[in-house]
């Protein structure tokens, strides 16, 4: 099964947010956690706020789908 790189990056960000203060989270932290390059991060997301917007959109979408299924 192919790895969804956006999901992999999002998971790393979620993990790091639990360990660090959100204001101190850097792209460097995320790429080191994912073991990817900075270029790979920026291919998928413009910046960290764009990453968190994407995470919120996906989580909201999943929640709505779960509610509809019930």
PDB file of N, CA and C in Angstrom:
ATOM      1  N   UNK A   1       0.842  -1.182   0.000  1.00  0.00           N
ATOM      2  CA  UNK A   1       0.000   0.000   0.000  1.00  0.00           C
ATOM      3  C   UNK A   1       0.887   1.245   0.000  1.00  0.00           C
ATOM      4  N   UNK A   2       0.695   2.143  -0.949  1.00  0.00           N
ATOM      5  CA  UNK A   2       1.542   3.337  -1.014  1.00  0.00           C
ATOM      6  C   UNK A   2       1.321   4.241   0.194  1.00  0.00           C
ATOM      7  N   UNK A   3       2.386   4.885   0.614  1.00  0.00           N
ATOM      8  CA  UNK A   3       2.321   5.789   1.756  1.00  0.00           C
ATOM      9  C   UNK A   3       1.818   7.140   1.263  1.00  0.00           C
ATOM     10  N   UNK A   4       0.811   7.666   1.931  1.00  0.00           N
ATOM     11  CA  UNK A   4       0.337   9.008   1.622  1.00  0.00           C
ATOM     12  C   UNK A   4       1.253   9.971   2.367  1.00  0.00           C
ATOM     13  N   UNK A   5       2.095  10.655   1.630  1.00  0.00           N
ATOM     14  CA  UNK A   5       3.112  11.510   2.245  1.00  0.00           C
ATOM     15  C   UNK A   5       2.485  12.623   3.082  1.00  0.00           C
ATOM     16  N   UNK A   6       1.367  13.177   2.634  1.00  0.00           N
ATOM     17  CA  UNK A   6       0.720  14.221   3.431  1.00  0.00           C
ATOM     18  C   UNK A   6       0.295  13.659   4.780  1.00  0.00           C
ATOM     19  N   UNK A   7      -0.242  12.462   4.792  1.00  0.00           N
ATOM     20  CA  UNK A   7      -0.646  11.837   6.057  1.00  0.00           C
ATOM     21  C   UNK A   7       0.567  11.563   6.939  1.00  0.00           C
ATOM     22  N   UNK A   8       1.661  11.121   6.319  1.00  0.00           N
ATOM     23  CA  UNK A   8       2.882  10.851   7.083  1.00  0.00           C
ATOM     24  C   UNK A   8       3.403  12.137   7.733  1.00  0.00           C
ATOM     25  N   UNK A   9       3.405  13.214   6.986  1.00  0.00           N
ATOM     26  CA  UNK A   9       3.846  14.506   7.514  1.00  0.00           C
ATOM     27  C   UNK A   9       2.902  14.973   8.628  1.00  0.00           C
ATOM     28  N   UNK A  10       1.604  14.802   8.405  1.00  0.00           N
ATOM     29  CA  UNK A  10       0.608  15.213   9.405  1.00  0.00           C
ATOM     30  C   UNK A  10       0.782  14.419  10.696  1.00  0.00           C
ATOM     31  N   UNK A  11       1.017  13.125  10.587  1.00  0.00           N
ATOM     32  CA  UNK A  11       1.214  12.299  11.779  1.00  0.00           C
ATOM     33  C   UNK A  11       2.436  12.760  12.576  1.00  0.00           C
ATOM     34  N   UNK A  12       3.508  13.066  11.860  1.00  0.00           N
ATOM     35  CA  UNK A  12       4.717  13.554  12.531  1.00  0.00           C
ATOM     36  C   UNK A  12       4.429  14.876  13.238  1.00  0.00           C
ATOM     37  N   UNK A  13       3.691  15.763  12.583  1.00  0.00           N
ATOM     38  CA  UNK A  13       3.357  17.054  13.187  1.00  0.00           C
ATOM     39  C   UNK A  13       2.496  16.857  14.427  1.00  0.00           C
ATOM     40  N   UNK A  14       1.510  15.970  14.343  1.00  0.00           N
ATOM     41  CA  UNK A  14       0.660  15.690  15.512  1.00  0.00           C
ATOM     42  C   UNK A  14       1.505  15.188  16.687  1.00  0.00           C
ATOM     43  N   UNK A  15       2.394  14.264  16.398  1.00  0.00           N
ATOM     44  CA  UNK A  15       3.242  13.702  17.450  1.00  0.00           C
ATOM     45  C   UNK A  15       4.106  14.791  18.084  1.00  0.00           C
ATOM     46  N   UNK A  16       4.719  15.607  17.239  1.00  0.00           N
ATOM     47  CA  UNK A  16       5.614  16.645  17.744  1.00  0.00           C
ATOM     48  C   UNK A  16       4.874  17.723  18.520  1.00  0.00           C
ATOM     49  N   UNK A  17       3.640  18.035  18.117  1.00  0.00           N
ATOM     50  CA  UNK A  17       2.851  19.042  18.831  1.00  0.00           C
ATOM     51  C   UNK A  17       2.599  18.583  20.259  1.00  0.00           C
ATOM     52  N   UNK A  18       2.432  17.281  20.439  1.00  0.00           N
ATOM     53  CA  UNK A  18       2.215  16.761  21.786  1.00  0.00           C
ATOM     54  C   UNK A  18       3.499  16.863  22.624  1.00  0.00           C
ATOM     55  N   UNK A  19       4.638  16.856  21.966  1.00  0.00           N
ATOM     56  CA  UNK A  19       5.923  16.908  22.670  1.00  0.00           C
ATOM     57  C   UNK A  19       6.466  18.320  22.824  1.00  0.00           C
ATOM     58  N   UNK A  20       6.125  19.228  21.884  1.00  0.00           N
ATOM     59  CA  UNK A  20       6.687  20.578  21.879  1.00  0.00           C
ATOM     60  C   UNK A  20       5.578  21.618  21.936  1.00  0.00           C
ATOM     61  N   UNK A  21       5.964  22.806  22.253  1.00  0.00           N
ATOM     62  CA  UNK A  21       5.065  23.940  22.151  1.00  0.00           C
ATOM     63  C   UNK A  21       4.823  24.206  20.664  1.00  0.00           C
ATOM     64  N   UNK A  22       3.586  24.424  20.280  1.00  0.00           N
ATOM     65  CA  UNK A  22       3.252  24.623  18.868  1.00  0.00           C
ATOM     66  C   UNK A  22       4.047  25.774  18.254  1.00  0.00           C
ATOM     67  N   UNK A  23       4.269  26.833  19.009  1.00  0.00           N
ATOM     68  CA  UNK A  23       4.993  27.984  18.474  1.00  0.00           C
ATOM     69  C   UNK A  23       6.441  27.647  18.152  1.00  0.00           C
ATOM     70  N   UNK A  24       6.957  26.582  18.755  1.00  0.00           N
ATOM     71  CA  UNK A  24       8.354  26.220  18.534  1.00  0.00           C
ATOM     72  C   UNK A  24       8.524  25.091  17.525  1.00  0.00           C
ATOM     73  N   UNK A  25       7.440  24.582  16.972  1.00  0.00           N
ATOM     74  CA  UNK A  25       7.519  23.519  15.976  1.00  0.00           C
ATOM     75  C   UNK A  25       8.088  24.081  14.675  1.00  0.00           C
ATOM     76  N   UNK A  26       9.083  23.412  14.128  1.00  0.00           N
ATOM     77  CA  UNK A  26       9.712  23.888  12.893  1.00  0.00           C
ATOM     78  C   UNK A  26       9.596  22.832  11.803  1.00  0.00           C
ATOM     79  N   UNK A  27       9.786  23.268  10.572  1.00  0.00           N
ATOM     80  CA  UNK A  27       9.818  22.336   9.445  1.00  0.00           C
ATOM     81  C   UNK A  27      10.961  21.344   9.655  1.00  0.00           C
ATOM     82  N   UNK A  28      12.059  21.822  10.179  1.00  0.00           N
ATOM     83  CA  UNK A  28      13.200  20.931  10.441  1.00  0.00           C
ATOM     84  C   UNK A  28      12.792  19.790  11.376  1.00  0.00           C
ATOM     85  N   UNK A  29      12.049  20.118  12.436  1.00  0.00           N
ATOM     86  CA  UNK A  29      11.572  19.080  13.359  1.00  0.00           C
ATOM     87  C   UNK A  29      10.726  18.044  12.628  1.00  0.00           C
ATOM     88  N   UNK A  30       9.831  18.527  11.798  1.00  0.00           N
ATOM     89  CA  UNK A  30       8.904  17.637  11.091  1.00  0.00           C
ATOM     90  C   UNK A  30       9.643  16.744  10.113  1.00  0.00           C
ATOM     91  N   UNK A  31      10.539  17.323   9.316  1.00  0.00           N
ATOM     92  CA  UNK A  31      11.233  16.505   8.315  1.00  0.00           C
ATOM     93  C   UNK A  31      12.170  15.492   8.965  1.00  0.00           C
ATOM     94  N   UNK A  32      12.755  15.852  10.094  1.00  0.00           N
ATOM     95  CA  UNK A  32      13.600  14.891  10.799  1.00  0.00           C
ATOM     96  C   UNK A  32      12.772  13.735  11.337  1.00  0.00           C
ATOM     97  N   UNK A  33      11.594  14.041  11.851  1.00  0.00           N
ATOM     98  CA  UNK A  33      10.702  13.000  12.373  1.00  0.00           C
ATOM     99  C   UNK A  33      10.238  12.061  11.252  1.00  0.00           C
ATOM    100  N   UNK A  34       9.964  12.631  10.078  1.00  0.00           N
ATOM    101  CA  UNK A  34       9.485  11.839   8.929  1.00  0.00           C
ATOM    102  C   UNK A  34      10.618  11.165   8.163  1.00  0.00           C
ATOM    103  N   UNK A  35      11.824  11.653   8.371  1.00  0.00           N
ATOM    104  CA  UNK A  35      12.978  11.203   7.584  1.00  0.00           C
ATOM    105  C   UNK A  35      12.767  11.495   6.095  1.00  0.00           C
ATOM    106  N   UNK A  36      12.385  12.754   5.843  1.00  0.00           N
ATOM    107  CA  UNK A  36      12.230  13.240   4.471  1.00  0.00           C
ATOM    108  C   UNK A  36      13.034  14.520   4.330  1.00  0.00           C
ATOM    109  N   UNK A  37      13.100  15.047   3.125  1.00  0.00           N
ATOM    110  CA  UNK A  37      13.814  16.306   2.890  1.00  0.00           C
ATOM    111  C   UNK A  37      12.875  17.497   3.077  1.00  0.00           C
ATOM    112  N   UNK A  38      13.476  18.654   3.271  1.00  0.00           N
ATOM    113  CA  UNK A  38      12.672  19.886   3.345  1.00  0.00           C
ATOM    114  C   UNK A  38      11.915  20.102   2.045  1.00  0.00           C
ATOM    115  N   UNK A  39      12.564  19.751   0.936  1.00  0.00           N
ATOM    116  CA  UNK A  39      11.910  19.896  -0.365  1.00  0.00           C
ATOM    117  C   UNK A  39      10.645  19.050  -0.439  1.00  0.00           C
ATOM    118  N   UNK A  40      10.685  17.860   0.146  1.00  0.00           N
ATOM    119  CA  UNK A  40       9.501  16.997   0.148  1.00  0.00           C
ATOM    120  C   UNK A  40       8.382  17.644   0.959  1.00  0.00           C
ATOM    121  N   UNK A  41       8.742  18.232   2.096  1.00  0.00           N
ATOM    122  CA  UNK A  41       7.725  18.928   2.888  1.00  0.00           C
ATOM    123  C   UNK A  41       7.094  20.045   2.065  1.00  0.00           C
ATOM    124  N   UNK A  42       7.943  20.889   1.476  1.00  0.00           N
ATOM    125  CA  UNK A  42       7.435  22.043   0.730  1.00  0.00           C
ATOM    126  C   UNK A  42       6.749  21.655  -0.577  1.00  0.00           C
ATOM    127  N   UNK A  43       6.979  20.470  -1.079  1.00  0.00           N
ATOM    128  CA  UNK A  43       6.242  19.972  -2.239  1.00  0.00           C
ATOM    129  C   UNK A  43       4.768  19.783  -1.859  1.00  0.00           C
ATOM    130  N   UNK A  44       4.532  19.330  -0.636  1.00  0.00           N
ATOM    131  CA  UNK A  44       3.173  19.011  -0.190  1.00  0.00           C
ATOM    132  C   UNK A  44       2.477  20.156   0.526  1.00  0.00           C
ATOM    133  N   UNK A  45       3.237  20.998   1.216  1.00  0.00           N
ATOM    134  CA  UNK A  45       2.653  22.091   1.997  1.00  0.00           C
ATOM    135  C   UNK A  45       3.469  23.361   1.816  1.00  0.00           C
ATOM    136  N   UNK A  46       2.783  24.495   1.766  1.00  0.00           N
ATOM    137  CA  UNK A  46       3.458  25.784   1.612  1.00  0.00           C
ATOM    138  C   UNK A  46       4.256  26.145   2.872  1.00  0.00           C
ATOM    139  N   UNK A  47       3.666  25.833   4.038  1.00  0.00           N
ATOM    140  CA  UNK A  47       4.298  26.145   5.315  1.00  0.00           C
ATOM    141  C   UNK A  47       3.571  25.381   6.419  1.00  0.00           C
ATOM    142  N   UNK A  48       3.962  25.605   7.659  1.00  0.00           N
ATOM    143  CA  UNK A  48       3.345  24.885   8.779  1.00  0.00           C
ATOM    144  C   UNK A  48       1.867  25.266   8.951  1.00  0.00           C
ATOM    145  N   UNK A  49       1.496  26.539   8.846  1.00  0.00           N
ATOM    146  CA  UNK A  49       0.054  26.847   8.942  1.00  0.00           C
ATOM    147  C   UNK A  49      -0.777  26.119   7.867  1.00  0.00           C
ATOM    148  N   UNK A  50      -0.236  25.978   6.667  1.00  0.00           N
ATOM    149  CA  UNK A  50      -0.947  25.242   5.614  1.00  0.00           C
ATOM    150  C   UNK A  50      -1.095  23.773   5.993  1.00  0.00           C
ATOM    151  N   UNK A  51      -0.074  23.217   6.609  1.00  0.00           N
ATOM    152  CA  UNK A  51      -0.146  21.832   7.097  1.00  0.00           C
ATOM    153  C   UNK A  51      -1.263  21.694   8.115  1.00  0.00           C
ATOM    154  N   UNK A  52      -1.354  22.602   9.083  1.00  0.00           N
ATOM    155  CA  UNK A  52      -2.391  22.501  10.110  1.00  0.00           C
ATOM    156  C   UNK A  52      -3.783  22.764   9.542  1.00  0.00           C
ATOM    157  N   UNK A  53      -3.897  23.633   8.544  1.00  0.00           N
ATOM    158  CA  UNK A  53      -5.193  23.815   7.880  1.00  0.00           C
ATOM    159  C   UNK A  53      -5.627  22.509   7.226  1.00  0.00           C
ATOM    160  N   UNK A  54      -4.677  21.830   6.550  1.00  0.00           N
ATOM    161  CA  UNK A  54      -4.969  20.561   5.885  1.00  0.00           C
ATOM    162  C   UNK A  54      -5.396  19.511   6.913  1.00  0.00           C
ATOM    163  N   UNK A  55      -4.682  19.456   8.035  1.00  0.00           N
ATOM    164  CA  UNK A  55      -5.032  18.494   9.089  1.00  0.00           C
ATOM    165  C   UNK A  55      -6.454  18.760   9.591  1.00  0.00           C
ATOM    166  N   UNK A  56      -6.791  20.017   9.860  1.00  0.00           N
ATOM    167  CA  UNK A  56      -8.136  20.355  10.341  1.00  0.00           C
ATOM    168  C   UNK A  56      -9.207  20.004   9.310  1.00  0.00           C
ATOM    169  N   UNK A  57      -8.930  20.283   8.040  1.00  0.00           N
ATOM    170  CA  UNK A  57      -9.893  19.945   6.985  1.00  0.00           C
ATOM    171  C   UNK A  57     -10.116  18.436   6.913  1.00  0.00           C
ATOM    172  N   UNK A  58      -9.046  17.664   6.947  1.00  0.00           N
ATOM    173  CA  UNK A  58      -9.155  16.202   6.866  1.00  0.00           C
ATOM    174  C   UNK A  58      -9.856  15.635   8.087  1.00  0.00           C
ATOM    175  N   UNK A  59      -9.514  16.126   9.277  1.00  0.00           N
ATOM    176  CA  UNK A  59     -10.157  15.643  10.495  1.00  0.00           C
ATOM    177  C   UNK A  59     -11.642  15.976  10.499  1.00  0.00           C
ATOM    178  N   UNK A  60     -11.993  17.173  10.039  1.00  0.00           N
ATOM    179  CA  UNK A  60     -13.398  17.563   9.945  1.00  0.00           C
ATOM    180  C   UNK A  60     -14.132  16.682   8.952  1.00  0.00           C
ATOM    181  N   UNK A  61     -13.517  16.426   7.816  1.00  0.00           N
ATOM    182  CA  UNK A  61     -14.108  15.559   6.794  1.00  0.00           C
ATOM    183  C   UNK A  61     -14.343  14.149   7.355  1.00  0.00           C
ATOM    184  N   UNK A  62     -13.362  13.605   8.068  1.00  0.00           N
ATOM    185  CA  UNK A  62     -13.517  12.271   8.669  1.00  0.00           C
ATOM    186  C   UNK A  62     -14.656  12.250   9.678  1.00  0.00           C
ATOM    187  N   UNK A  63     -14.736  13.299  10.492  1.00  0.00           N
ATOM    188  CA  UNK A  63     -15.795  13.382  11.488  1.00  0.00           C
ATOM    189  C   UNK A  63     -17.169  13.414  10.828  1.00  0.00           C
ATOM    190  N   UNK A  64     -17.343  14.238   9.805  1.00  0.00           N
ATOM    191  CA  UNK A  64     -18.621  14.304   9.095  1.00  0.00           C
ATOM    192  C   UNK A  64     -18.970  12.958   8.467  1.00  0.00           C
ATOM    193  N   UNK A  65     -17.990  12.283   7.902  1.00  0.00           N
ATOM    194  CA  UNK A  65     -18.242  10.966   7.299  1.00  0.00           C
ATOM    195  C   UNK A  65     -18.667   9.945   8.349  1.00  0.00           C
ATOM    196  N   UNK A  66     -18.061  10.004   9.523  1.00  0.00           N
ATOM    197  CA  UNK A  66     -18.444   9.082  10.607  1.00  0.00           C
ATOM    198  C   UNK A  66     -19.867   9.373  11.084  1.00  0.00           C
ATOM    199  N   UNK A  67     -20.216  10.654  11.187  1.00  0.00           N
ATOM    200  CA  UNK A  67     -21.566  11.029  11.622  1.00  0.00           C
ATOM    201  C   UNK A  67     -22.592  10.580  10.583  1.00  0.00           C
ATOM    202  N   UNK A  68     -22.300  10.767   9.314  1.00  0.00           N
ATOM    203  CA  UNK A  68     -23.220  10.336   8.251  1.00  0.00           C
ATOM    204  C   UNK A  68     -23.407   8.827   8.252  1.00  0.00           C
ATOM    205  N   UNK A  69     -22.367   8.091   8.575  1.00  0.00           N
ATOM    206  CA  UNK A  69     -22.433   6.636   8.561  1.00  0.00           C
ATOM    207  C   UNK A  69     -23.303   6.093   9.698  1.00  0.00           C
ATOM    208  N   UNK A  70     -23.490   6.876  10.734  1.00  0.00           N
ATOM    209  CA  UNK A  70     -24.262   6.390  11.893  1.00  0.00           C
ATOM    210  C   UNK A  70     -25.726   6.636  11.751  1.00  0.00           C
TER     211      UNK A  70
END
